[in-house]
Amino acid sequence: MAFEYELPDVGEGVAEGEIVAWHVSVGDHVDEDEVLAEIETDKAVVDLPSPVAGTIQELHAEEGDVVPVRSVVVTIDVDGGTDDAEGTADASGEPEAGSGGETATEAAGSEEPSVADGRVFAPPNVRRLARELGVEITAVDGSGPSGRITEADVRAAAEGDDEGTTERSDGEETTGRERTSSGDGQRKSAVKRRSDTERRSATGRRTNGESASADAADRERTLAVPATRKVAREHEVDIDEVPTEKERDGEAFVEPEDIERYVEARESAEVGASVESAEASAEGRPAETTAESEVTAESTAAGTGDRPVSTEPYRGIRRTIGTQMQTSSQTIPHATHHDTATVDDLVEARAELKPRAEDRGISLTYMPFVLKALVAGLKEYPIMNTELDEEAEEILYKEYYNVGIAVATDAGLMVPVVENVDQKGLLDLASEVNELAEKARNREIAPAEMRGGTFTVTNFGAIGGEYATPIINHPETGILGLGAIEQRPVAENGEVVARETLPLSLSIDHRVIDGAEAAQFTNTVIEYLENPTLLLLE
């Protein structure tokens, strides 16, 4: 039976997804729950597991294509007739709970119900970890609810595999990272790779410059975080060809700087080839035509006259950010209040507490201090912790304090939310902020972790700068921008002295908040930042 698998509705308002990479080709046999592709939405990158076991008949989208939800993405010839397909996915192609077709919401940690047919229950992030560590997911015992497999289960299985090797039936030794296929007695990866002629990058054709790739690696498997793979796609680089000396769990591990070095070497080789071609032309010798020269010619032809241009699709997270910023700027009349806090005592307090935090494995930044001072200000001026319901014509006062932290990532600006800031200590906040920021940068953050904010903080000073006009995260009514903490001249008792100062930029929704309230709120925040012992009261 031919089963047409539609891109499931992953919720959270997502209407489409981009095919980042196919893990299968036409003719490949796949098992139920085996990952078919990586899908990038405007929320996150998620795996697309197969709801049935069978043979791939047709792929209906190319890598880099944007596919609407409920569009057919792959046709599978189901093993054993119709019985395997029925009950696993409904007529719309949407996976049922526990079928392996987890959505982005399930990847965030929702429990999967118990099913008595022996299927493996593990969310996409756990399956991805299993692939990176070379663990056969079907051999892992789940310790979670209803036998659900957790990251800890996978890591424990990986550590157990590393203790020794097992002997294959043919007498050869193999490590636990080699995964068994079904039925042929041989060991191979559960995720089949395309042949070299079939593989291509998600953003375009691969170039064929032998001189450029003379020092390239030739691996069958490479570990890398999603952000690194995005860099590889942007540069049209096969990540398996990028040289690296780094390893993780015994496998080659590539980071963005490895890709940059490889691209620089490739470009240098291309320049050398161009020079050789010019010399050959001057001497009357024919020059070889390479794929690189064809690509360069196409790029130049696509330009404006003598001014070549390149393009980048406006979609995914970048488009979501743009839409949100446009809605905010067009809906909210922004007003920005600037001020400066003198924070010598804060700098000293953090310096004193930082070693103690490191002893507990926590990196203590200034952000937890700012969050506590911010909540003190929000409690004193509740108008800052509001939302304007335009349809009901009501101002909603929120009596909880969930603060969004703007994080710059390779994919754009993301805003993870730290919930119930008023109920947490400095070290708890530091640990949570660090964890959320890392998950955002690695594109592993769940949509639920970016919802429910009541106020936002953006730290542009970490990159450089003093003041700005931050755009409010609609439908909130305020956002606080932080400049860089540096020594600056301050007038004291008629003299100019050097003091550690923190520039602050507060943008408000002027429909709801007056300038006087913004100034008073900022003064309260400054009071707590300049006197960090007051934070003990919060």
Coordinates of C-alpha atoms in Angstrom, one line a residue:
M1 CA 0.0 0.0 0.0
A2 CA 1.3 3.4 -0.9
F3 CA 1.0 5.7 2.1
E4 CA 1.2 9.5 1.5
Y5 CA 2.7 11.2 4.5
E6 CA 1.6 14.8 5.0
L7 CA 3.6 17.4 6.9
P8 CA 1.8 17.3 10.3
D9 CA 0.5 20.3 12.1
V10 CA 3.1 21.0 14.8
G11 CA 0.9 23.6 16.5
E12 CA 2.0 27.0 17.9
G13 CA 0.5 28.7 14.9
V14 CA 3.1 27.1 12.5
A15 CA 1.7 26.9 9.0
E16 CA 4.7 25.7 7.0
G17 CA 8.1 24.2 7.4
E18 CA 11.4 24.2 5.4
I19 CA 13.0 20.9 4.5
V20 CA 16.4 21.3 6.0
A21 CA 17.8 17.9 5.1
W22 CA 16.5 14.5 3.9
H23 CA 17.9 11.5 5.7
V24 CA 16.5 9.0 3.1
S25 CA 16.4 8.6 -0.6
V26 CA 14.0 6.9 -3.0
G27 CA 14.3 3.1 -2.7
D28 CA 15.5 3.2 0.9
H29 CA 13.8 1.0 3.4
V30 CA 12.7 2.8 6.7
D31 CA 11.5 1.5 10.0
E32 CA 8.7 3.0 12.0
D33 CA 9.9 6.0 13.9
E34 CA 13.0 6.3 11.8
V35 CA 13.8 10.0 11.0
L36 CA 13.0 10.9 7.5
A37 CA 14.0 14.5 7.4
E38 CA 14.8 17.6 9.5
I39 CA 12.1 20.3 9.3
E40 CA 12.8 24.0 10.2
T41 CA 9.8 26.0 11.2
D42 CA 9.7 29.6 12.4
K43 CA 9.9 28.2 16.0
A44 CA 12.5 25.4 15.9
V45 CA 14.2 22.6 14.0
V46 CA 12.4 19.3 14.5
D47 CA 12.7 15.7 13.3
L48 CA 10.1 14.2 11.0
P49 CA 9.9 10.5 12.0
S50 CA 8.2 7.9 9.7
P51 CA 4.8 6.8 11.0
V52 CA 5.1 3.4 9.2
A53 CA 7.7 0.9 8.0
G54 CA 8.2 0.6 4.3
T55 CA 10.1 1.6 1.2
I56 CA 10.5 5.2 0.1
Q57 CA 8.6 5.6 -3.2
E58 CA 8.8 9.4 -3.8
L59 CA 10.1 12.5 -2.1
H60 CA 7.7 15.4 -2.9
A61 CA 10.0 18.2 -1.8
E62 CA 13.6 19.2 -2.2
E63 CA 15.9 20.3 0.5
G64 CA 15.4 24.0 0.9
D65 CA 11.7 23.9 -0.1
V66 CA 9.1 25.5 2.1
V67 CA 6.1 23.1 2.5
P68 CA 2.7 24.0 3.8
V69 CA 1.3 22.0 6.7
R70 CA -0.8 19.0 5.5
S71 CA 1.0 18.9 2.1
V72 CA 2.3 15.5 1.1
V73 CA 6.1 15.3 1.6
V74 CA 6.9 11.6 1.0
T75 CA 5.2 8.5 -0.3
I76 CA 6.0 5.2 1.4
D77 CA 5.2 1.7 0.2
V78 CA 4.1 0.2 3.5
D79 CA 5.3 -3.2 4.5
G80 CA 2.7 -5.9 5.0
G81 CA -0.3 -4.2 3.4
T82 CA -2.6 -1.8 5.1
D83 CA -2.6 -3.0 8.6
D84 CA 0.7 -1.3 9.5
A85 CA -0.6 2.0 8.3
E86 CA -4.0 1.9 9.8
G87 CA -4.1 3.3 13.4
T88 CA -0.7 4.9 13.0
A89 CA -1.7 7.9 11.1
D90 CA -5.1 9.2 10.3
A91 CA -6.5 10.1 6.9
S92 CA -4.9 13.5 7.1
G93 CA -1.5 12.1 7.6
E94 CA -1.1 13.6 11.1
P95 CA 0.7 11.2 13.5
E96 CA -1.2 10.0 16.5
A97 CA 0.2 10.2 20.0
G98 CA 3.0 7.6 20.5
S99 CA 3.5 6.9 16.8
G100 CA 6.9 8.5 16.6
G101 CA 5.6 11.5 14.7
E102 CA 6.3 13.9 17.6
T103 CA 5.5 17.5 17.2
A104 CA 7.6 20.4 18.4
T105 CA 5.4 20.6 21.4
E106 CA 6.0 16.9 22.3
A107 CA 9.7 17.5 21.8
A108 CA 9.5 20.0 24.6
G109 CA 8.7 17.3 27.0
S110 CA 5.1 16.2 26.9
E111 CA 4.4 12.6 28.0
E112 CA 3.6 9.9 25.5
P113 CA 0.9 7.3 26.3
S114 CA 1.7 3.6 26.7
V115 CA 1.1 1.4 23.7
A116 CA 1.4 -2.3 23.8
D117 CA 2.9 -2.9 20.3
G118 CA 6.6 -2.6 21.2
R119 CA 7.1 0.8 19.6
V120 CA 9.8 3.1 20.9
F121 CA 8.7 6.3 22.7
A122 CA 11.2 9.1 22.5
P123 CA 10.9 12.7 21.5
P124 CA 12.9 14.1 18.5
N125 CA 15.6 15.7 20.7
V126 CA 16.3 12.3 22.3
R127 CA 16.4 10.6 19.0
R128 CA 18.8 13.2 17.6
L129 CA 21.1 12.6 20.6
A130 CA 20.9 8.9 20.0
R131 CA 22.0 9.4 16.4
E132 CA 24.9 11.7 17.5
L133 CA 26.1 9.2 20.1
G134 CA 25.7 6.2 17.8
V135 CA 23.1 4.5 20.1
E136 CA 20.4 2.2 18.7
I137 CA 17.3 3.8 20.2
T138 CA 15.3 0.5 20.0
A139 CA 17.8 -1.1 22.4
V140 CA 17.4 1.6 25.1
D141 CA 15.2 0.9 28.1
G142 CA 13.1 4.0 28.9
S143 CA 13.0 5.3 32.5
G144 CA 10.4 8.0 31.8
P145 CA 6.7 7.9 32.2
S146 CA 5.1 5.0 30.3
G147 CA 8.5 3.8 29.3
R148 CA 9.5 7.0 27.6
I149 CA 13.2 7.2 26.7
T150 CA 15.0 10.3 28.1
E151 CA 18.3 11.9 27.3
A152 CA 19.8 10.3 30.4
D153 CA 18.8 6.9 29.2
V154 CA 20.6 7.5 25.9
R155 CA 23.7 8.8 27.5
A156 CA 23.8 5.8 29.9
A157 CA 23.5 3.5 26.9
A158 CA 26.3 5.3 25.1
E159 CA 28.6 5.0 28.2
G160 CA 27.8 1.3 28.4
D161 CA 28.6 0.8 24.7
D162 CA 32.0 2.6 25.2
E163 CA 33.1 0.1 27.8
G164 CA 34.0 -2.5 25.2
T165 CA 33.4 -3.9 21.8
T166 CA 31.1 -6.7 20.6
E167 CA 32.0 -9.4 18.1
R168 CA 30.1 -9.7 14.9
S169 CA 29.0 -13.0 13.4
D170 CA 31.8 -12.7 10.8
G171 CA 34.5 -12.4 13.5
E172 CA 35.1 -8.7 13.1
E173 CA 34.9 -6.4 16.1
T174 CA 32.5 -3.5 16.2
T175 CA 31.7 -0.8 18.7
G176 CA 28.3 -0.2 20.2
R177 CA 27.9 2.8 17.9
E178 CA 27.2 0.6 14.9
R179 CA 23.5 -0.1 14.8
T180 CA 21.9 -3.3 13.5
S181 CA 19.6 -3.3 10.6
S182 CA 16.6 -5.6 10.5
G183 CA 17.2 -9.1 9.2
D184 CA 20.4 -9.2 7.2
G185 CA 22.9 -9.9 10.1
Q186 CA 25.0 -6.9 9.1
R187 CA 25.5 -3.8 11.2
K188 CA 24.8 -0.5 9.6
S189 CA 23.4 2.9 10.5
A190 CA 19.7 3.1 11.0
V191 CA 19.7 6.3 9.1
K192 CA 20.7 5.7 5.5
R193 CA 22.9 8.2 3.7
R194 CA 22.6 9.3 0.2
S195 CA 25.3 8.5 -2.3
D196 CA 27.8 11.2 -3.1
T197 CA 26.1 11.9 -6.4
E198 CA 22.7 12.3 -4.7
R199 CA 23.8 14.5 -1.8
R200 CA 23.6 18.2 -2.1
S201 CA 23.4 21.1 0.3
A202 CA 20.0 22.5 1.4
T203 CA 20.7 25.9 -0.3
G204 CA 22.0 24.9 -3.7
R205 CA 24.3 22.7 -5.7
R206 CA 27.7 21.7 -4.5
T207 CA 30.7 23.0 -6.3
N208 CA 33.2 20.7 -7.9
G209 CA 36.5 22.4 -7.3
E210 CA 39.1 19.7 -6.8
S211 CA 41.8 22.2 -5.9
A212 CA 39.5 23.8 -3.4
S213 CA 38.7 20.5 -1.7
A214 CA 42.1 19.0 -1.9
D215 CA 42.5 19.0 1.9
A216 CA 38.8 18.1 2.5
A217 CA 37.9 15.3 4.8
D218 CA 35.8 12.4 3.6
R219 CA 33.7 11.1 6.4
E220 CA 30.6 9.1 6.5
R221 CA 29.3 10.8 9.7
T222 CA 29.9 14.1 11.3
L223 CA 28.5 15.6 14.6
A224 CA 27.5 19.3 14.7
V225 CA 24.9 21.4 16.3
P226 CA 22.0 22.8 14.2
A227 CA 23.5 26.3 14.1
T228 CA 26.7 24.9 12.6
R229 CA 24.8 22.9 10.0
K230 CA 23.0 26.2 9.1
V231 CA 26.4 27.8 8.5
A232 CA 27.4 24.9 6.3
R233 CA 24.2 25.3 4.2
E234 CA 24.7 29.0 3.9
H235 CA 28.2 28.4 2.4
E236 CA 27.1 25.4 0.3
V237 CA 29.5 23.1 2.1
D238 CA 29.1 19.4 2.7
I239 CA 29.8 19.2 6.4
D240 CA 31.4 15.7 6.0
E241 CA 34.2 17.3 4.0
V242 CA 35.1 19.9 6.5
P243 CA 38.5 19.0 8.2
T244 CA 38.5 19.0 12.0
E245 CA 40.6 17.6 14.8
K246 CA 37.8 17.9 17.4
E247 CA 35.8 14.9 18.5
R248 CA 32.8 14.2 20.6
D249 CA 32.0 10.7 21.8
G250 CA 34.5 9.3 19.3
E251 CA 33.0 11.0 16.3
A252 CA 34.3 14.0 14.3
F253 CA 32.8 17.2 15.6
V254 CA 32.6 20.4 13.4
E255 CA 32.2 23.9 14.7
P256 CA 31.4 27.1 12.7
E257 CA 35.1 28.2 12.8
D258 CA 36.1 25.0 11.1
I259 CA 33.6 25.7 8.3
E260 CA 34.9 29.3 7.9
R261 CA 38.5 28.1 7.6
Y262 CA 37.5 25.5 5.0
V263 CA 35.5 28.1 3.0
E264 CA 38.5 30.5 3.1
A265 CA 40.8 27.8 1.8
R266 CA 38.3 27.0 -0.9
E267 CA 38.0 30.6 -2.0
S268 CA 41.8 31.0 -2.0
A269 CA 41.9 27.9 -4.3
E270 CA 39.3 29.5 -6.6
V271 CA 41.3 32.7 -6.8
G272 CA 44.4 30.7 -7.7
A273 CA 42.4 28.9 -10.4
S274 CA 41.2 32.3 -11.8
V275 CA 44.8 33.6 -11.9
E276 CA 45.9 30.4 -13.7
S277 CA 43.1 30.8 -16.2
A278 CA 44.1 34.4 -16.9
E279 CA 47.7 33.4 -17.4
A280 CA 46.6 30.6 -19.7
S281 CA 44.5 33.1 -21.8
A282 CA 47.4 35.5 -22.1
E283 CA 49.7 32.7 -23.3
G284 CA 47.0 31.4 -25.7
R285 CA 46.4 28.2 -23.8
P286 CA 42.9 26.9 -23.3
A287 CA 41.7 27.1 -19.7
E288 CA 39.8 24.4 -18.0
T289 CA 36.1 25.2 -17.2
T290 CA 35.1 24.1 -13.7
A291 CA 31.8 24.1 -11.9
E292 CA 33.0 26.9 -9.8
S293 CA 33.5 29.2 -12.8
E294 CA 30.0 28.3 -14.0
V295 CA 28.5 29.2 -10.7
T296 CA 30.5 32.4 -10.6
A297 CA 29.2 33.3 -14.1
E298 CA 25.6 32.6 -13.0
S299 CA 26.0 34.8 -9.9
T300 CA 27.4 37.6 -12.0
A301 CA 24.7 37.3 -14.6
A302 CA 22.1 37.5 -11.8
G303 CA 23.6 40.8 -10.7
T304 CA 22.8 44.3 -11.7
G305 CA 25.1 45.1 -14.6
D306 CA 28.7 45.0 -13.2
R307 CA 27.4 44.7 -9.7
P308 CA 26.7 41.1 -8.8
V309 CA 24.4 40.4 -5.9
S310 CA 23.5 37.4 -3.8
T311 CA 20.1 36.5 -2.2
E312 CA 18.8 34.8 0.9
P313 CA 15.3 33.6 1.4
Y314 CA 13.2 35.7 3.8
R315 CA 11.5 33.0 5.8
G316 CA 11.6 31.0 9.0
I317 CA 12.7 32.7 12.1
R318 CA 13.9 35.8 10.3
R319 CA 10.5 36.4 8.7
T320 CA 8.8 35.8 12.1
I321 CA 11.0 38.4 13.7
G322 CA 10.3 40.8 10.9
T323 CA 6.6 40.4 11.2
Q324 CA 6.7 40.8 15.0
M325 CA 8.8 43.9 14.8
Q326 CA 6.5 45.4 12.1
T327 CA 3.4 44.7 14.2
S328 CA 5.0 46.3 17.2
S329 CA 6.2 49.4 15.5
Q330 CA 3.0 49.9 13.6
T331 CA 0.7 49.2 16.6
I332 CA 2.6 50.7 19.5
P333 CA 3.6 54.4 19.8
H334 CA 7.1 54.0 21.2
A335 CA 8.7 56.4 23.6
T336 CA 12.2 55.8 25.0
H337 CA 13.6 57.0 28.4
H338 CA 17.4 56.9 28.8
D339 CA 19.3 57.0 32.1
T340 CA 22.5 55.7 33.6
A341 CA 23.2 53.7 36.8
T342 CA 26.6 54.0 38.7
V343 CA 27.3 50.4 39.5
D344 CA 30.6 50.2 41.3
D345 CA 29.1 48.2 44.2
L346 CA 27.3 45.9 41.8
V347 CA 30.6 45.1 40.0
E348 CA 32.2 44.4 43.3
A349 CA 29.4 42.2 44.5
R350 CA 29.4 40.1 41.3
A351 CA 33.2 39.8 41.5
E352 CA 32.9 38.5 45.1
L353 CA 30.1 36.0 44.3
K354 CA 31.4 34.8 40.9
P355 CA 34.0 32.3 42.3
R356 CA 31.3 30.8 44.7
A357 CA 29.0 30.4 41.8
E358 CA 31.7 28.7 39.7
D359 CA 32.3 26.2 42.5
R360 CA 28.7 25.2 41.9
G361 CA 29.2 25.0 38.2
I362 CA 27.3 28.2 37.4
S363 CA 28.5 31.2 35.4
L364 CA 27.3 34.3 37.2
T365 CA 26.6 37.3 34.9
Y366 CA 25.0 40.6 35.6
M367 CA 21.7 39.5 34.2
P368 CA 20.3 37.9 37.4
F369 CA 21.0 41.1 39.3
V370 CA 19.2 43.1 36.6
L371 CA 16.2 40.7 36.7
K372 CA 15.8 41.0 40.5
A373 CA 16.1 44.8 40.3
L374 CA 13.6 44.8 37.4
V375 CA 11.0 42.8 39.4
A376 CA 11.4 45.3 42.3
G377 CA 10.5 48.1 39.9
L378 CA 7.6 46.1 38.3
K379 CA 6.1 45.5 41.8
E380 CA 6.3 49.2 42.7
Y381 CA 4.9 50.3 39.3
P382 CA 2.5 47.6 38.2
I383 CA 1.6 49.7 35.1
M384 CA 4.9 48.5 33.6
N385 CA 3.8 44.8 33.8
T386 CA 0.7 45.1 31.6
E387 CA -0.9 44.3 28.3
L388 CA -3.4 46.4 26.3
D389 CA -6.4 44.4 25.2
E390 CA -7.4 46.6 22.2
E391 CA -10.7 44.8 21.4
A392 CA -12.0 44.8 25.0
E393 CA -10.4 48.3 25.6
E394 CA -8.9 47.1 28.9
I395 CA -5.5 47.2 30.4
L396 CA -4.5 43.8 31.8
Y397 CA -2.4 44.0 35.0
K398 CA -0.3 40.8 35.3
E399 CA 0.4 39.7 38.8
Y400 CA 3.2 37.4 37.8
Y401 CA 6.7 38.2 36.6
N402 CA 7.9 36.3 33.5
V403 CA 10.8 38.1 31.9
G404 CA 11.9 37.5 28.4
I405 CA 15.7 37.6 27.6
A406 CA 16.5 38.6 24.1
V407 CA 19.3 36.2 22.7
A408 CA 21.1 36.8 19.5
T409 CA 21.5 33.5 17.5
D410 CA 22.7 32.6 14.0
A411 CA 19.0 32.3 13.0
G412 CA 18.0 35.7 14.4
L413 CA 16.8 37.1 17.7
M414 CA 15.0 34.7 20.0
V415 CA 13.4 35.6 23.4
P416 CA 13.3 32.7 25.9
V417 CA 11.2 33.5 28.9
V418 CA 12.3 33.1 32.6
E419 CA 9.2 32.3 34.5
N420 CA 8.4 33.5 38.1
V421 CA 11.5 35.6 38.5
D422 CA 10.3 36.9 41.8
Q423 CA 10.4 33.4 43.3
K424 CA 14.0 32.5 42.4
G425 CA 17.4 33.3 43.8
L426 CA 20.4 34.8 42.0
L427 CA 22.1 31.4 41.3
D428 CA 18.8 29.8 40.2
L429 CA 18.2 32.7 37.8
A430 CA 21.8 32.5 36.5
S431 CA 21.6 28.8 35.8
E432 CA 18.2 29.1 34.0
V433 CA 19.3 32.1 31.9
N434 CA 22.4 30.3 30.8
E435 CA 20.5 27.2 29.9
L436 CA 17.8 29.0 28.0
A437 CA 20.4 31.1 26.1
E438 CA 22.4 28.0 25.1
K439 CA 19.3 26.2 23.9
A440 CA 18.2 29.2 21.9
R441 CA 21.6 29.4 20.2
N442 CA 21.6 25.7 19.4
R443 CA 18.0 25.9 18.0
E444 CA 16.9 23.4 20.7
I445 CA 14.6 25.7 22.5
A446 CA 10.9 24.6 22.7
P447 CA 8.2 27.0 21.6
A448 CA 6.6 26.8 25.1
E449 CA 9.9 28.3 26.5
M450 CA 9.4 31.4 24.4
R451 CA 5.8 32.2 25.4
G452 CA 4.1 33.9 28.3
G453 CA 6.4 36.8 28.9
T454 CA 5.3 40.0 30.7
F455 CA 8.3 42.2 30.2
T456 CA 11.5 41.9 28.1
V457 CA 15.2 42.7 28.6
T458 CA 17.7 43.0 25.8
N459 CA 21.4 43.3 26.4
F460 CA 22.9 45.0 23.4
G461 CA 25.9 46.1 25.5
A462 CA 27.2 42.6 25.3
I463 CA 28.0 43.3 21.7
G464 CA 28.9 47.0 22.1
G465 CA 27.0 50.2 22.6
E466 CA 25.5 52.4 25.2
Y467 CA 22.0 53.5 24.3
A468 CA 19.3 52.4 21.8
T469 CA 15.6 52.4 21.1
P470 CA 14.6 48.8 21.7
I471 CA 11.3 47.7 20.0
I472 CA 8.7 46.4 22.4
N473 CA 7.8 42.7 22.3
H474 CA 4.1 43.0 21.4
P475 CA 1.7 42.7 23.3
E476 CA 3.9 43.7 26.2
T477 CA 4.1 47.4 27.1
G478 CA 7.8 47.8 28.0
I479 CA 11.3 46.6 27.2
L480 CA 14.6 47.5 29.0
G481 CA 17.8 47.8 27.0
L482 CA 21.1 47.4 28.7
G483 CA 24.3 49.1 27.5
A484 CA 27.8 47.9 28.3
I485 CA 29.1 48.2 31.9
E486 CA 32.3 50.3 31.5
Q487 CA 34.2 53.0 33.4
R488 CA 33.0 56.4 32.3
P489 CA 33.5 59.9 33.6
V490 CA 31.1 60.9 36.4
A491 CA 30.8 64.2 38.2
E492 CA 31.1 63.9 42.0
N493 CA 31.4 66.9 44.4
G494 CA 32.6 69.2 41.6
E495 CA 35.2 66.7 40.3
V496 CA 35.2 64.3 37.4
V497 CA 36.0 60.7 38.4
A498 CA 35.9 57.3 36.7
R499 CA 33.1 55.1 37.7
E500 CA 31.6 51.8 36.5
T501 CA 28.3 52.8 34.8
L502 CA 25.4 50.9 33.2
P503 CA 23.4 52.8 30.5
L504 CA 19.7 52.0 30.4
S505 CA 17.2 52.4 27.6
L506 CA 13.5 51.9 28.5
S507 CA 11.0 51.8 25.7
I508 CA 7.3 52.0 26.7
D509 CA 3.9 51.8 25.0
H510 CA 2.8 55.4 25.3
R511 CA -0.9 54.5 25.0
V512 CA -0.6 52.8 28.4
I513 CA 2.4 54.3 30.2
D514 CA 3.3 57.9 30.7
G515 CA 6.8 59.3 30.6
A516 CA 6.8 60.2 34.3
E517 CA 5.9 56.6 35.2
A518 CA 8.7 55.4 33.0
A519 CA 11.2 57.7 34.7
Q520 CA 10.1 56.6 38.2
F521 CA 10.3 53.0 37.3
T522 CA 13.8 53.4 35.9
N523 CA 14.8 55.3 39.1
T524 CA 13.7 52.3 41.2
V525 CA 15.6 49.9 39.0
I526 CA 18.7 52.1 39.3
E527 CA 18.3 52.3 43.1
Y528 CA 18.5 48.5 43.4
L529 CA 21.4 48.2 40.9
E530 CA 23.4 50.9 42.7
N531 CA 22.7 49.2 46.1
P532 CA 22.8 45.5 45.4
T533 CA 22.3 44.6 49.1
L534 CA 18.7 45.8 48.6
L535 CA 18.2 42.7 46.3
L536 CA 18.4 40.6 49.5
L537 CA 14.9 41.9 50.3
E538 CA 13.5 40.6 47.0

